[in-house]
PDB file of C-alpha atoms in Angstrom:
ATOM      1  CA  MET E 723       0.056  -0.169  -0.203  1.00 67.00           C
ATOM      2  CA  ALA E 724       1.090   3.532  -0.503  1.00 94.00           C
ATOM      3  CA  ILE E 725      -0.432   6.838  -0.884  1.00 98.00           C
ATOM      4  CA  GLU E 726      -1.405   7.741  -4.607  1.00 97.00           C
ATOM      5  CA  VAL E 727      -0.932  11.191  -5.664  1.00 98.00           C
ATOM      6  CA  ARG E 728      -2.657  12.887  -8.549  1.00 97.00           C
ATOM      7  CA  ILE E 729      -0.657  15.205 -10.812  1.00 96.00           C
ATOM      8  CA  PRO E 730      -1.820  18.064 -12.638  1.00 95.00           C
ATOM      9  CA  THR E 731      -1.099  18.230 -16.376  1.00 94.00           C
ATOM     10  CA  ILE E 732       1.713  20.643 -16.404  1.00 95.00           C
ATOM     11  CA  LEU E 733       3.477  18.876 -13.447  1.00 96.00           C
ATOM     12  CA  ARG E 734       3.422  15.851 -15.325  1.00 95.00           C
ATOM     13  CA  THR E 735       6.697  17.017 -16.808  1.00 95.00           C
ATOM     14  CA  HIS E 736       8.346  16.020 -13.411  1.00 96.00           C
ATOM     15  CA  THR E 737       6.608  12.572 -13.745  1.00 96.00           C
ATOM     16  CA  GLY E 738       7.433  11.174 -17.136  1.00 95.00           C
ATOM     17  CA  GLY E 739       3.945  11.799 -17.865  1.00 94.00           C
ATOM     18  CA  SER E 740       2.472   9.968 -15.369  1.00 95.00           C
ATOM     19  CA  LYS E 741      -1.168  11.394 -14.213  1.00 93.00           C
ATOM     20  CA  THR E 742      -0.743   9.607 -10.955  1.00 95.00           C
ATOM     21  CA  VAL E 743       2.276   8.693  -8.915  1.00 97.00           C
ATOM     22  CA  GLU E 744       2.620   6.649  -5.519  1.00 97.00           C
ATOM     23  CA  GLY E 745       4.985   7.857  -2.141  1.00 98.00           C
ATOM     24  CA  SER E 746       4.855   7.496   1.412  1.00 97.00           C
ATOM     25  CA  GLY E 747       5.220   9.785   4.323  1.00 97.00           C
ATOM     26  CA  SER E 748       3.343  10.456   7.386  1.00 97.00           C
ATOM     27  CA  THR E 749       2.581  14.049   6.918  1.00 98.00           C
ATOM     28  CA  LEU E 750       1.852  15.773   3.370  1.00 98.00           C
ATOM     29  CA  GLY E 751       5.167  17.590   3.643  1.00 98.00           C
ATOM     30  CA  ALA E 752       7.090  14.281   4.106  1.00 98.00           C
ATOM     31  CA  LEU E 753       5.008  13.050   1.133  1.00 98.00           C
ATOM     32  CA  ILE E 754       6.027  15.693  -1.242  1.00 98.00           C
ATOM     33  CA  ASP E 755       9.855  15.029   0.200  1.00 98.00           C
ATOM     34  CA  ASP E 756       9.507  11.248  -0.961  1.00 98.00           C
ATOM     35  CA  LEU E 757       7.989  12.336  -4.394  1.00 98.00           C
ATOM     36  CA  ASP E 758      10.699  14.850  -4.933  1.00 97.00           C
ATOM     37  CA  SER E 759      13.182  12.494  -4.453  1.00 97.00           C
ATOM     38  CA  LYS E 760      12.001  10.350  -7.223  1.00 96.00           C
ATOM     39  CA  HIS E 761      10.670  12.755  -9.585  1.00 96.00           C
ATOM     40  CA  SER E 762      13.100  15.666  -9.143  1.00 95.00           C
ATOM     41  CA  GLY E 763      11.904  19.580  -9.384  1.00 95.00           C
ATOM     42  CA  LEU E 764       7.990  18.346  -8.086  1.00 96.00           C
ATOM     43  CA  LYS E 765       8.623  20.023  -4.546  1.00 97.00           C
ATOM     44  CA  ASP E 766      10.046  23.187  -5.876  1.00 96.00           C
ATOM     45  CA  ARG E 767       6.663  23.767  -7.623  1.00 96.00           C
ATOM     46  CA  LEU E 768       4.676  23.022  -4.599  1.00 97.00           C
ATOM     47  CA  VAL E 769       6.443  24.568  -1.860  1.00 97.00           C
ATOM     48  CA  THR E 770       7.703  28.096  -1.486  1.00 96.00           C
ATOM     49  CA  GLU E 771      11.353  29.185  -0.305  1.00 94.00           C
ATOM     50  CA  GLU E 772       9.584  29.739   3.032  1.00 96.00           C
ATOM     51  CA  GLY E 773       8.475  26.118   3.173  1.00 95.00           C
ATOM     52  CA  LYS E 774       4.885  26.851   3.048  1.00 96.00           C
ATOM     53  CA  LEU E 775       2.423  25.373   0.143  1.00 97.00           C
ATOM     54  CA  HIS E 776       2.364  27.582  -2.881  1.00 95.00           C
ATOM     55  CA  ARG E 777      -0.860  29.394  -2.383  1.00 92.00           C
ATOM     56  CA  PHE E 778      -1.964  29.238  -6.366  1.00 95.00           C
ATOM     57  CA  VAL E 779      -1.928  25.193  -5.688  1.00 96.00           C
ATOM     58  CA  ASN E 780      -4.786  23.277  -4.126  1.00 97.00           C
ATOM     59  CA  VAL E 781      -3.837  20.286  -2.457  1.00 98.00           C
ATOM     60  CA  TYR E 782      -6.465  17.694  -1.313  1.00 98.00           C
ATOM     61  CA  VAL E 783      -6.137  14.499   0.881  1.00 98.00           C
ATOM     62  CA  ASN E 784      -9.207  12.344   0.223  1.00 97.00           C
ATOM     63  CA  ASP E 785     -11.796  15.304  -0.041  1.00 93.00           C
ATOM     64  CA  GLU E 786     -10.635  17.767   2.126  1.00 97.00           C
ATOM     65  CA  ASP E 787      -8.516  20.725   1.135  1.00 97.00           C
ATOM     66  CA  VAL E 788      -5.405  20.562   3.430  1.00 98.00           C
ATOM     67  CA  ARG E 789      -5.732  24.547   3.808  1.00 95.00           C
ATOM     68  CA  PHE E 790      -8.076  23.633   6.317  1.00 95.00           C
ATOM     69  CA  THR E 791      -6.497  20.765   7.746  1.00 96.00           C
ATOM     70  CA  GLY E 792      -2.771  22.064   8.610  1.00 96.00           C
ATOM     71  CA  ALA E 793      -1.547  22.491   5.289  1.00 97.00           C
ATOM     72  CA  LEU E 794       2.034  20.573   4.803  1.00 98.00           C
ATOM     73  CA  ASP E 795       1.740  19.303   8.392  1.00 98.00           C
ATOM     74  CA  THR E 796      -1.680  17.342   7.470  1.00 98.00           C
ATOM     75  CA  GLU E 797      -1.486  13.569   8.333  1.00 98.00           C
ATOM     76  CA  VAL E 798      -1.372  11.126   5.451  1.00 98.00           C
ATOM     77  CA  LYS E 799      -1.474   7.297   5.433  1.00 97.00           C
ATOM     78  CA  ASP E 800      -1.368   4.630   3.159  1.00 97.00           C
ATOM     79  CA  GLY E 801      -4.560   3.942   0.992  1.00 97.00           C
ATOM     80  CA  ASP E 802      -5.154   8.136   0.913  1.00 98.00           C
ATOM     81  CA  SER E 803      -5.695   9.627  -2.232  1.00 97.00           C
ATOM     82  CA  VAL E 804      -3.695  13.129  -2.773  1.00 98.00           C
ATOM     83  CA  THR E 805      -4.678  15.575  -5.440  1.00 98.00           C
ATOM     84  CA  ILE E 806      -3.054  18.323  -6.392  1.00 98.00           C
ATOM     85  CA  LEU E 807      -4.595  21.326  -8.721  1.00 98.00           C
ATOM     86  CA  PRO E 808      -4.219  24.849  -9.816  1.00 97.00           C
ATOM     87  CA  ALA E 809      -5.941  27.379  -8.013  1.00 96.00           C
ATOM     88  CA  VAL E 810      -8.513  29.042  -9.999  1.00 97.00           C
ATOM     89  CA  ALA E 811      -9.117  32.577  -9.041  1.00 97.00           C
ATOM     90  CA  GLY E 812      -8.507  35.744 -10.120  1.00 95.00           C
ATOM     91  CA  GLY E 813     -10.088  39.390 -10.176  1.00 86.00           C
ATOM     92  CA  CYS E 814      -9.922  42.831 -11.419  1.00 77.00           C
TER      93      CYS E 814
ATOM     94  CA  MET F 743      -6.107  31.287 -31.895  1.00 95.00           C
ATOM     95  CA  LEU F 744      -9.158  30.301 -29.924  1.00 97.00           C
ATOM     96  CA  ARG F 745     -11.479  28.507 -32.039  1.00 96.00           C
ATOM     97  CA  ILE F 746     -15.224  28.571 -30.084  1.00 96.00           C
ATOM     98  CA  ASP F 747     -18.520  27.421 -31.354  1.00 95.00           C
ATOM     99  CA  ARG F 748     -21.201  30.145 -31.049  1.00 94.00           C
ATOM    100  CA  ALA F 749     -23.469  28.195 -28.758  1.00 95.00           C
ATOM    101  CA  THR F 750     -20.602  28.140 -26.206  1.00 96.00           C
ATOM    102  CA  TYR F 751     -19.601  31.760 -26.904  1.00 96.00           C
ATOM    103  CA  ASP F 752     -23.380  32.958 -26.264  1.00 95.00           C
ATOM    104  CA  ALA F 753     -23.432  30.857 -23.068  1.00 96.00           C
ATOM    105  CA  ILE F 754     -20.316  32.483 -21.557  1.00 97.00           C
ATOM    106  CA  VAL F 755     -21.846  35.906 -22.542  1.00 95.00           C
ATOM    107  CA  ALA F 756     -25.255  35.091 -20.972  1.00 94.00           C
ATOM    108  CA  HIS F 757     -23.693  33.815 -17.712  1.00 97.00           C
ATOM    109  CA  ALA F 758     -21.588  36.927 -17.464  1.00 96.00           C
ATOM    110  CA  ARG F 759     -24.790  39.185 -17.924  1.00 93.00           C
ATOM    111  CA  LYS F 760     -26.926  37.117 -15.636  1.00 94.00           C
ATOM    112  CA  ASP F 761     -24.409  37.725 -12.721  1.00 95.00           C
ATOM    113  CA  HIS F 762     -23.448  40.994 -13.502  1.00 94.00           C
ATOM    114  CA  PRO F 763     -22.453  43.276 -11.339  1.00 94.00           C
ATOM    115  CA  ASP F 764     -20.657  40.139  -9.570  1.00 96.00           C
ATOM    116  CA  GLU F 765     -17.914  38.091 -11.870  1.00 97.00           C
ATOM    117  CA  ALA F 766     -18.922  35.094 -13.422  1.00 97.00           C
ATOM    118  CA  CYS F 767     -16.642  32.213 -13.676  1.00 98.00           C
ATOM    119  CA  GLY F 768     -16.130  29.011 -15.265  1.00 98.00           C
ATOM    120  CA  VAL F 769     -14.564  26.536 -17.895  1.00 98.00           C
ATOM    121  CA  VAL F 770     -14.836  24.994 -21.057  1.00 98.00           C
ATOM    122  CA  ALA F 771     -13.953  21.530 -20.907  1.00 98.00           C
ATOM    123  CA  GLY F 772     -12.399  19.466 -24.131  1.00 97.00           C
ATOM    124  CA  PRO F 773     -10.723  16.322 -24.656  1.00 97.00           C
ATOM    125  CA  GLU F 774      -7.299  16.222 -22.971  1.00 94.00           C
ATOM    126  CA  GLY F 775      -4.635  17.305 -25.198  1.00 94.00           C
ATOM    127  CA  THR F 776      -6.625  18.787 -27.779  1.00 96.00           C
ATOM    128  CA  GLU F 777      -7.722  22.532 -28.307  1.00 95.00           C
ATOM    129  CA  ARG F 778     -11.286  22.063 -28.582  1.00 96.00           C
ATOM    130  CA  PRO F 779     -13.518  23.601 -26.296  1.00 97.00           C
ATOM    131  CA  GLU F 780     -16.573  21.399 -26.282  1.00 96.00           C
ATOM    132  CA  ARG F 781     -18.527  21.127 -22.722  1.00 97.00           C
ATOM    133  CA  PHE F 782     -19.466  24.422 -21.190  1.00 97.00           C
ATOM    134  CA  VAL F 783     -19.404  24.015 -17.550  1.00 98.00           C
ATOM    135  CA  PRO F 784     -20.507  27.192 -15.467  1.00 98.00           C
ATOM    136  CA  MET F 785     -19.202  27.616 -12.070  1.00 98.00           C
ATOM    137  CA  LEU F 786     -20.439  29.285  -8.602  1.00 97.00           C
ATOM    138  CA  ASN F 787     -18.012  32.616  -7.972  1.00 97.00           C
ATOM    139  CA  ALA F 788     -17.271  31.473  -4.080  1.00 97.00           C
ATOM    140  CA  ALA F 789     -16.248  35.042  -3.826  1.00 96.00           C
ATOM    141  CA  ARG F 790     -19.578  36.442  -5.124  1.00 96.00           C
ATOM    142  CA  SER F 791     -17.720  39.677  -5.890  1.00 97.00           C
ATOM    143  CA  PRO F 792     -17.620  42.455  -8.605  1.00 96.00           C
ATOM    144  CA  THR F 793     -14.167  42.590  -7.953  1.00 96.00           C
ATOM    145  CA  PHE F 794     -12.697  38.848  -7.380  1.00 97.00           C
ATOM    146  CA  TYR F 795     -13.664  35.329  -8.422  1.00 97.00           C
ATOM    147  CA  GLU F 796     -12.554  31.931  -6.917  1.00 97.00           C
ATOM    148  CA  PHE F 797     -13.809  28.632  -7.865  1.00 97.00           C
ATOM    149  CA  ASP F 798     -14.917  27.018  -4.431  1.00 96.00           C
ATOM    150  CA  SER F 799     -12.157  24.425  -3.295  1.00 96.00           C
ATOM    151  CA  ALA F 800     -14.632  21.420  -2.948  1.00 97.00           C
ATOM    152  CA  ASP F 801     -16.325  22.706  -6.668  1.00 97.00           C
ATOM    153  CA  LEU F 802     -12.897  22.388  -8.020  1.00 98.00           C
ATOM    154  CA  LEU F 803     -12.101  19.171  -6.839  1.00 98.00           C
ATOM    155  CA  ALA F 804     -15.504  17.697  -8.120  1.00 98.00           C
ATOM    156  CA  LEU F 805     -15.127  19.812 -11.412  1.00 98.00           C
ATOM    157  CA  TYR F 806     -11.355  18.081 -12.115  1.00 97.00           C
ATOM    158  CA  ARG F 807     -12.791  14.463 -11.172  1.00 95.00           C
ATOM    159  CA  GLU F 808     -15.313  14.834 -13.274  1.00 97.00           C
ATOM    160  CA  MET F 809     -12.977  15.975 -16.302  1.00 96.00           C
ATOM    161  CA  ASP F 810     -10.653  13.499 -15.298  1.00 93.00           C
ATOM    162  CA  ASP F 811     -13.121  10.479 -15.700  1.00 93.00           C
ATOM    163  CA  ARG F 812     -13.937  11.684 -19.179  1.00 96.00           C
ATOM    164  CA  ASP F 813     -10.430  12.316 -20.318  1.00 94.00           C
ATOM    165  CA  GLU F 814     -10.849  16.031 -20.568  1.00 96.00           C
ATOM    166  CA  TRP F 815      -9.010  19.453 -19.389  1.00 96.00           C
ATOM    167  CA  PRO F 816      -9.927  22.813 -18.836  1.00 97.00           C
ATOM    168  CA  VAL F 817      -9.342  24.331 -22.742  1.00 98.00           C
ATOM    169  CA  VAL F 818     -10.905  27.568 -21.641  1.00 98.00           C
ATOM    170  CA  VAL F 819     -11.197  29.125 -18.026  1.00 98.00           C
ATOM    171  CA  TYR F 820     -13.448  32.386 -18.331  1.00 98.00           C
ATOM    172  CA  HIS F 821     -14.520  35.196 -16.280  1.00 98.00           C
ATOM    173  CA  SER F 822     -15.868  38.282 -16.288  1.00 97.00           C
ATOM    174  CA  HIS F 823     -15.072  41.787 -15.212  1.00 97.00           C
ATOM    175  CA  THR F 824     -17.947  43.932 -14.703  1.00 95.00           C
ATOM    176  CA  ALA F 825     -16.459  47.293 -14.595  1.00 94.00           C
ATOM    177  CA  THR F 826     -13.022  47.121 -16.298  1.00 95.00           C
ATOM    178  CA  GLU F 827     -12.019  45.846 -19.653  1.00 94.00           C
ATOM    179  CA  ALA F 828     -11.384  42.526 -20.597  1.00 96.00           C
ATOM    180  CA  TYR F 829      -7.802  42.143 -19.775  1.00 97.00           C
ATOM    181  CA  PRO F 830      -6.133  40.019 -17.484  1.00 98.00           C
ATOM    182  CA  SER F 831      -5.769  42.207 -14.040  1.00 97.00           C
ATOM    183  CA  ARG F 832      -2.574  41.541 -12.092  1.00 96.00           C
ATOM    184  CA  THR F 833      -4.385  39.104  -9.880  1.00 96.00           C
ATOM    185  CA  ASP F 834      -5.637  37.012 -12.852  1.00 97.00           C
ATOM    186  CA  ILE F 835      -2.117  36.695 -14.175  1.00 97.00           C
ATOM    187  CA  GLY F 836      -0.533  35.532 -10.998  1.00 96.00           C
ATOM    188  CA  TYR F 837      -2.841  32.842 -10.677  1.00 96.00           C
ATOM    189  CA  ALA F 838      -2.649  32.235 -14.168  1.00 97.00           C
ATOM    190  CA  SER F 839       1.101  31.838 -13.742  1.00 96.00           C
ATOM    191  CA  GLY F 840       0.873  29.694 -10.603  1.00 95.00           C
ATOM    192  CA  PRO F 841       3.300  26.499 -10.522  1.00 95.00           C
ATOM    193  CA  ALA F 842       0.093  23.892 -11.446  1.00 96.00           C
ATOM    194  CA  ALA F 843      -1.694  25.974 -13.964  1.00 96.00           C
ATOM    195  CA  ASP F 844      -1.356  24.843 -17.538  1.00 96.00           C
ATOM    196  CA  PRO F 845      -0.048  27.494 -19.953  1.00 96.00           C
ATOM    197  CA  ARG F 846      -1.968  25.780 -22.481  1.00 96.00           C
ATOM    198  CA  THR F 847      -4.966  27.092 -21.012  1.00 97.00           C
ATOM    199  CA  HIS F 848      -6.950  29.735 -22.933  1.00 98.00           C
ATOM    200  CA  TYR F 849      -8.014  32.481 -20.742  1.00 98.00           C
ATOM    201  CA  VAL F 850     -11.081  34.244 -21.737  1.00 98.00           C
ATOM    202  CA  LEU F 851     -12.077  37.631 -20.364  1.00 98.00           C
ATOM    203  CA  VAL F 852     -15.382  39.033 -20.473  1.00 97.00           C
ATOM    204  CA  SER F 853     -16.387  42.664 -19.657  1.00 96.00           C
ATOM    205  CA  THR F 854     -19.980  43.521 -19.110  1.00 94.00           C
ATOM    206  CA  ARG F 855     -19.066  47.290 -18.148  1.00 92.00           C
ATOM    207  CA  HIS F 856     -21.207  48.729 -21.413  1.00 89.00           C
ATOM    208  CA  HIS F 857     -23.597  45.663 -21.492  1.00 85.00           C
ATOM    209  CA  GLY F 858     -27.201  47.139 -21.744  1.00 78.00           C
ATOM    210  CA  PRO F 859     -28.911  46.561 -18.432  1.00 74.00           C
ATOM    211  CA  GLU F 860     -25.835  48.328 -16.856  1.00 67.00           C
ATOM    212  CA  THR F 861     -25.886  51.311 -19.325  1.00 66.00           C
ATOM    213  CA  GLY F 862     -29.654  51.314 -20.454  1.00 64.00           C
ATOM    214  CA  LEU F 863     -28.328  51.684 -23.844  1.00 62.00           C
ATOM    215  CA  ALA F 864     -29.985  49.922 -26.815  1.00 57.00           C
ATOM    216  CA  GLY F 865     -26.952  49.304 -28.664  1.00 61.00           C
ATOM    217  CA  ASP F 866     -25.220  47.131 -25.813  1.00 68.00           C
ATOM    218  CA  ASP F 867     -21.903  45.681 -25.735  1.00 83.00           C
ATOM    219  CA  VAL F 868     -20.250  42.807 -24.259  1.00 90.00           C
ATOM    220  CA  GLU F 869     -16.244  42.607 -24.697  1.00 93.00           C
ATOM    221  CA  PHE F 870     -15.352  38.639 -25.518  1.00 97.00           C
ATOM    222  CA  ARG F 871     -11.453  38.453 -25.399  1.00 98.00           C
ATOM    223  CA  SER F 872      -9.002  35.337 -25.006  1.00 98.00           C
ATOM    224  CA  TYR F 873      -5.520  35.289 -23.714  1.00 98.00           C
ATOM    225  CA  ARG F 874      -2.634  33.047 -23.190  1.00 98.00           C
ATOM    226  CA  ILE F 875      -0.572  33.720 -19.731  1.00 97.00           C
ATOM    227  CA  VAL F 876       2.593  32.105 -19.743  1.00 95.00           C
ATOM    228  CA  ASP F 877       4.974  33.098 -16.570  1.00 94.00           C
ATOM    229  CA  GLY F 878       3.572  36.045 -16.019  1.00 95.00           C
ATOM    230  CA  GLU F 879       3.710  37.257 -19.836  1.00 97.00           C
ATOM    231  CA  VAL F 880       0.301  37.889 -21.207  1.00 98.00           C
ATOM    232  CA  SER F 881      -0.474  37.217 -24.834  1.00 98.00           C
ATOM    233  CA  GLU F 882      -3.680  38.266 -26.768  1.00 98.00           C
ATOM    234  CA  GLU F 883      -5.124  35.540 -29.261  1.00 98.00           C
ATOM    235  CA  GLU F 884      -7.608  35.798 -32.142  1.00 97.00           C
ATOM    236  CA  VAL F 885     -11.170  34.384 -31.381  1.00 97.00           C
ATOM    237  CA  GLU F 886     -12.933  32.425 -33.945  1.00 96.00           C
ATOM    238  CA  ILE F 887     -16.264  31.697 -33.509  1.00 95.00           C
ATOM    239  CA  VAL F 888     -17.642  28.870 -35.293  1.00 93.00           C
ATOM    240  CA  GLU F 889     -21.197  28.135 -35.925  1.00 87.00           C
ATOM    241  CA  SER F 890     -20.885  24.088 -34.841  1.00 79.00           C
ATOM    242  CA  TYR F 891     -17.723  23.145 -33.411  1.00 62.00           C
ATOM    243  CA  LEU F 892     -18.497  19.489 -33.859  1.00 60.00           C
ATOM    244  CA  PHE F 893     -19.341  19.771 -37.482  1.00 53.00           C
ATOM    245  CA  GLY F 894     -16.254  18.660 -39.675  1.00 49.00           C
ATOM    246  CA  HIS F 895     -14.889  16.456 -36.995  1.00 51.00           C
ATOM    247  CA  SER F 896     -15.023  12.714 -37.840  1.00 46.00           C
ATOM    248  CA  PRO F 897     -17.763  11.274 -35.789  1.00 45.00           C
ATOM    249  CA  THR F 898     -15.525   9.074 -33.780  1.00 45.00           C
ATOM    250  CA  THR F 899     -14.505  12.254 -31.936  1.00 48.00           C
ATOM    251  CA  VAL F 900     -17.918  13.195 -31.106  1.00 49.00           C
ATOM    252  CA  VAL F 901     -19.205  12.694 -27.382  1.00 51.00           C
ATOM    253  CA  TYR F 902     -22.778  12.858 -26.802  1.00 49.00           C
ATOM    254  CA  ASP F 903     -23.962  13.386 -23.499  1.00 52.00           C
TER     255      ASP F 903
END
């Protein structure tokens, strides 16, 4: 068992074109570190220099937006499904 | 260039008029990897604001799951400006240049600042323009309106709902 991670189209350049990859870790932050070790460059796209999740990216663990569950500290476990999406917003 | 069918074009403009003075937003999905905006999906502006729009986070997840099931991607992301021109704002450019935003997306901007219900004028006017936004750089593209998008494609590519 592992954690399944769905990758948005533009970030599939880091995963050899794969739509879904697998990783492990006890928190979202650890999972992203694990993914980055296999898919180099992924972490830089998701996490800012200050170590925070990029504000223009939405990440969900199962159905929950991690913004409301502790961001990178959100706990994850085998069998969870993580989805990464571009935030869609703007204004005049 | 954005090639879009008349019915979808009209649906985007109608959505923008209906939600005026708040900004309206949505996507037009199409087969992944193609440039064909085929399925109009109006979204709720979670901000319900005349100066900001935002897809609700749960709606965004549901939308992408649905597109994923149908092997689609968002060919067009549209929203309206209700008091300013149909040109991407700094906020629009910021989001569109985000690390997970696909630069192959066509960003359609509609302005309802001169539309009939706003001005009371008979000859009302809604601007409809399309852009590519890549790493903070905006380039406007031509919009070609075709009468039927499916017309001319081989029947095997047609998806009937």
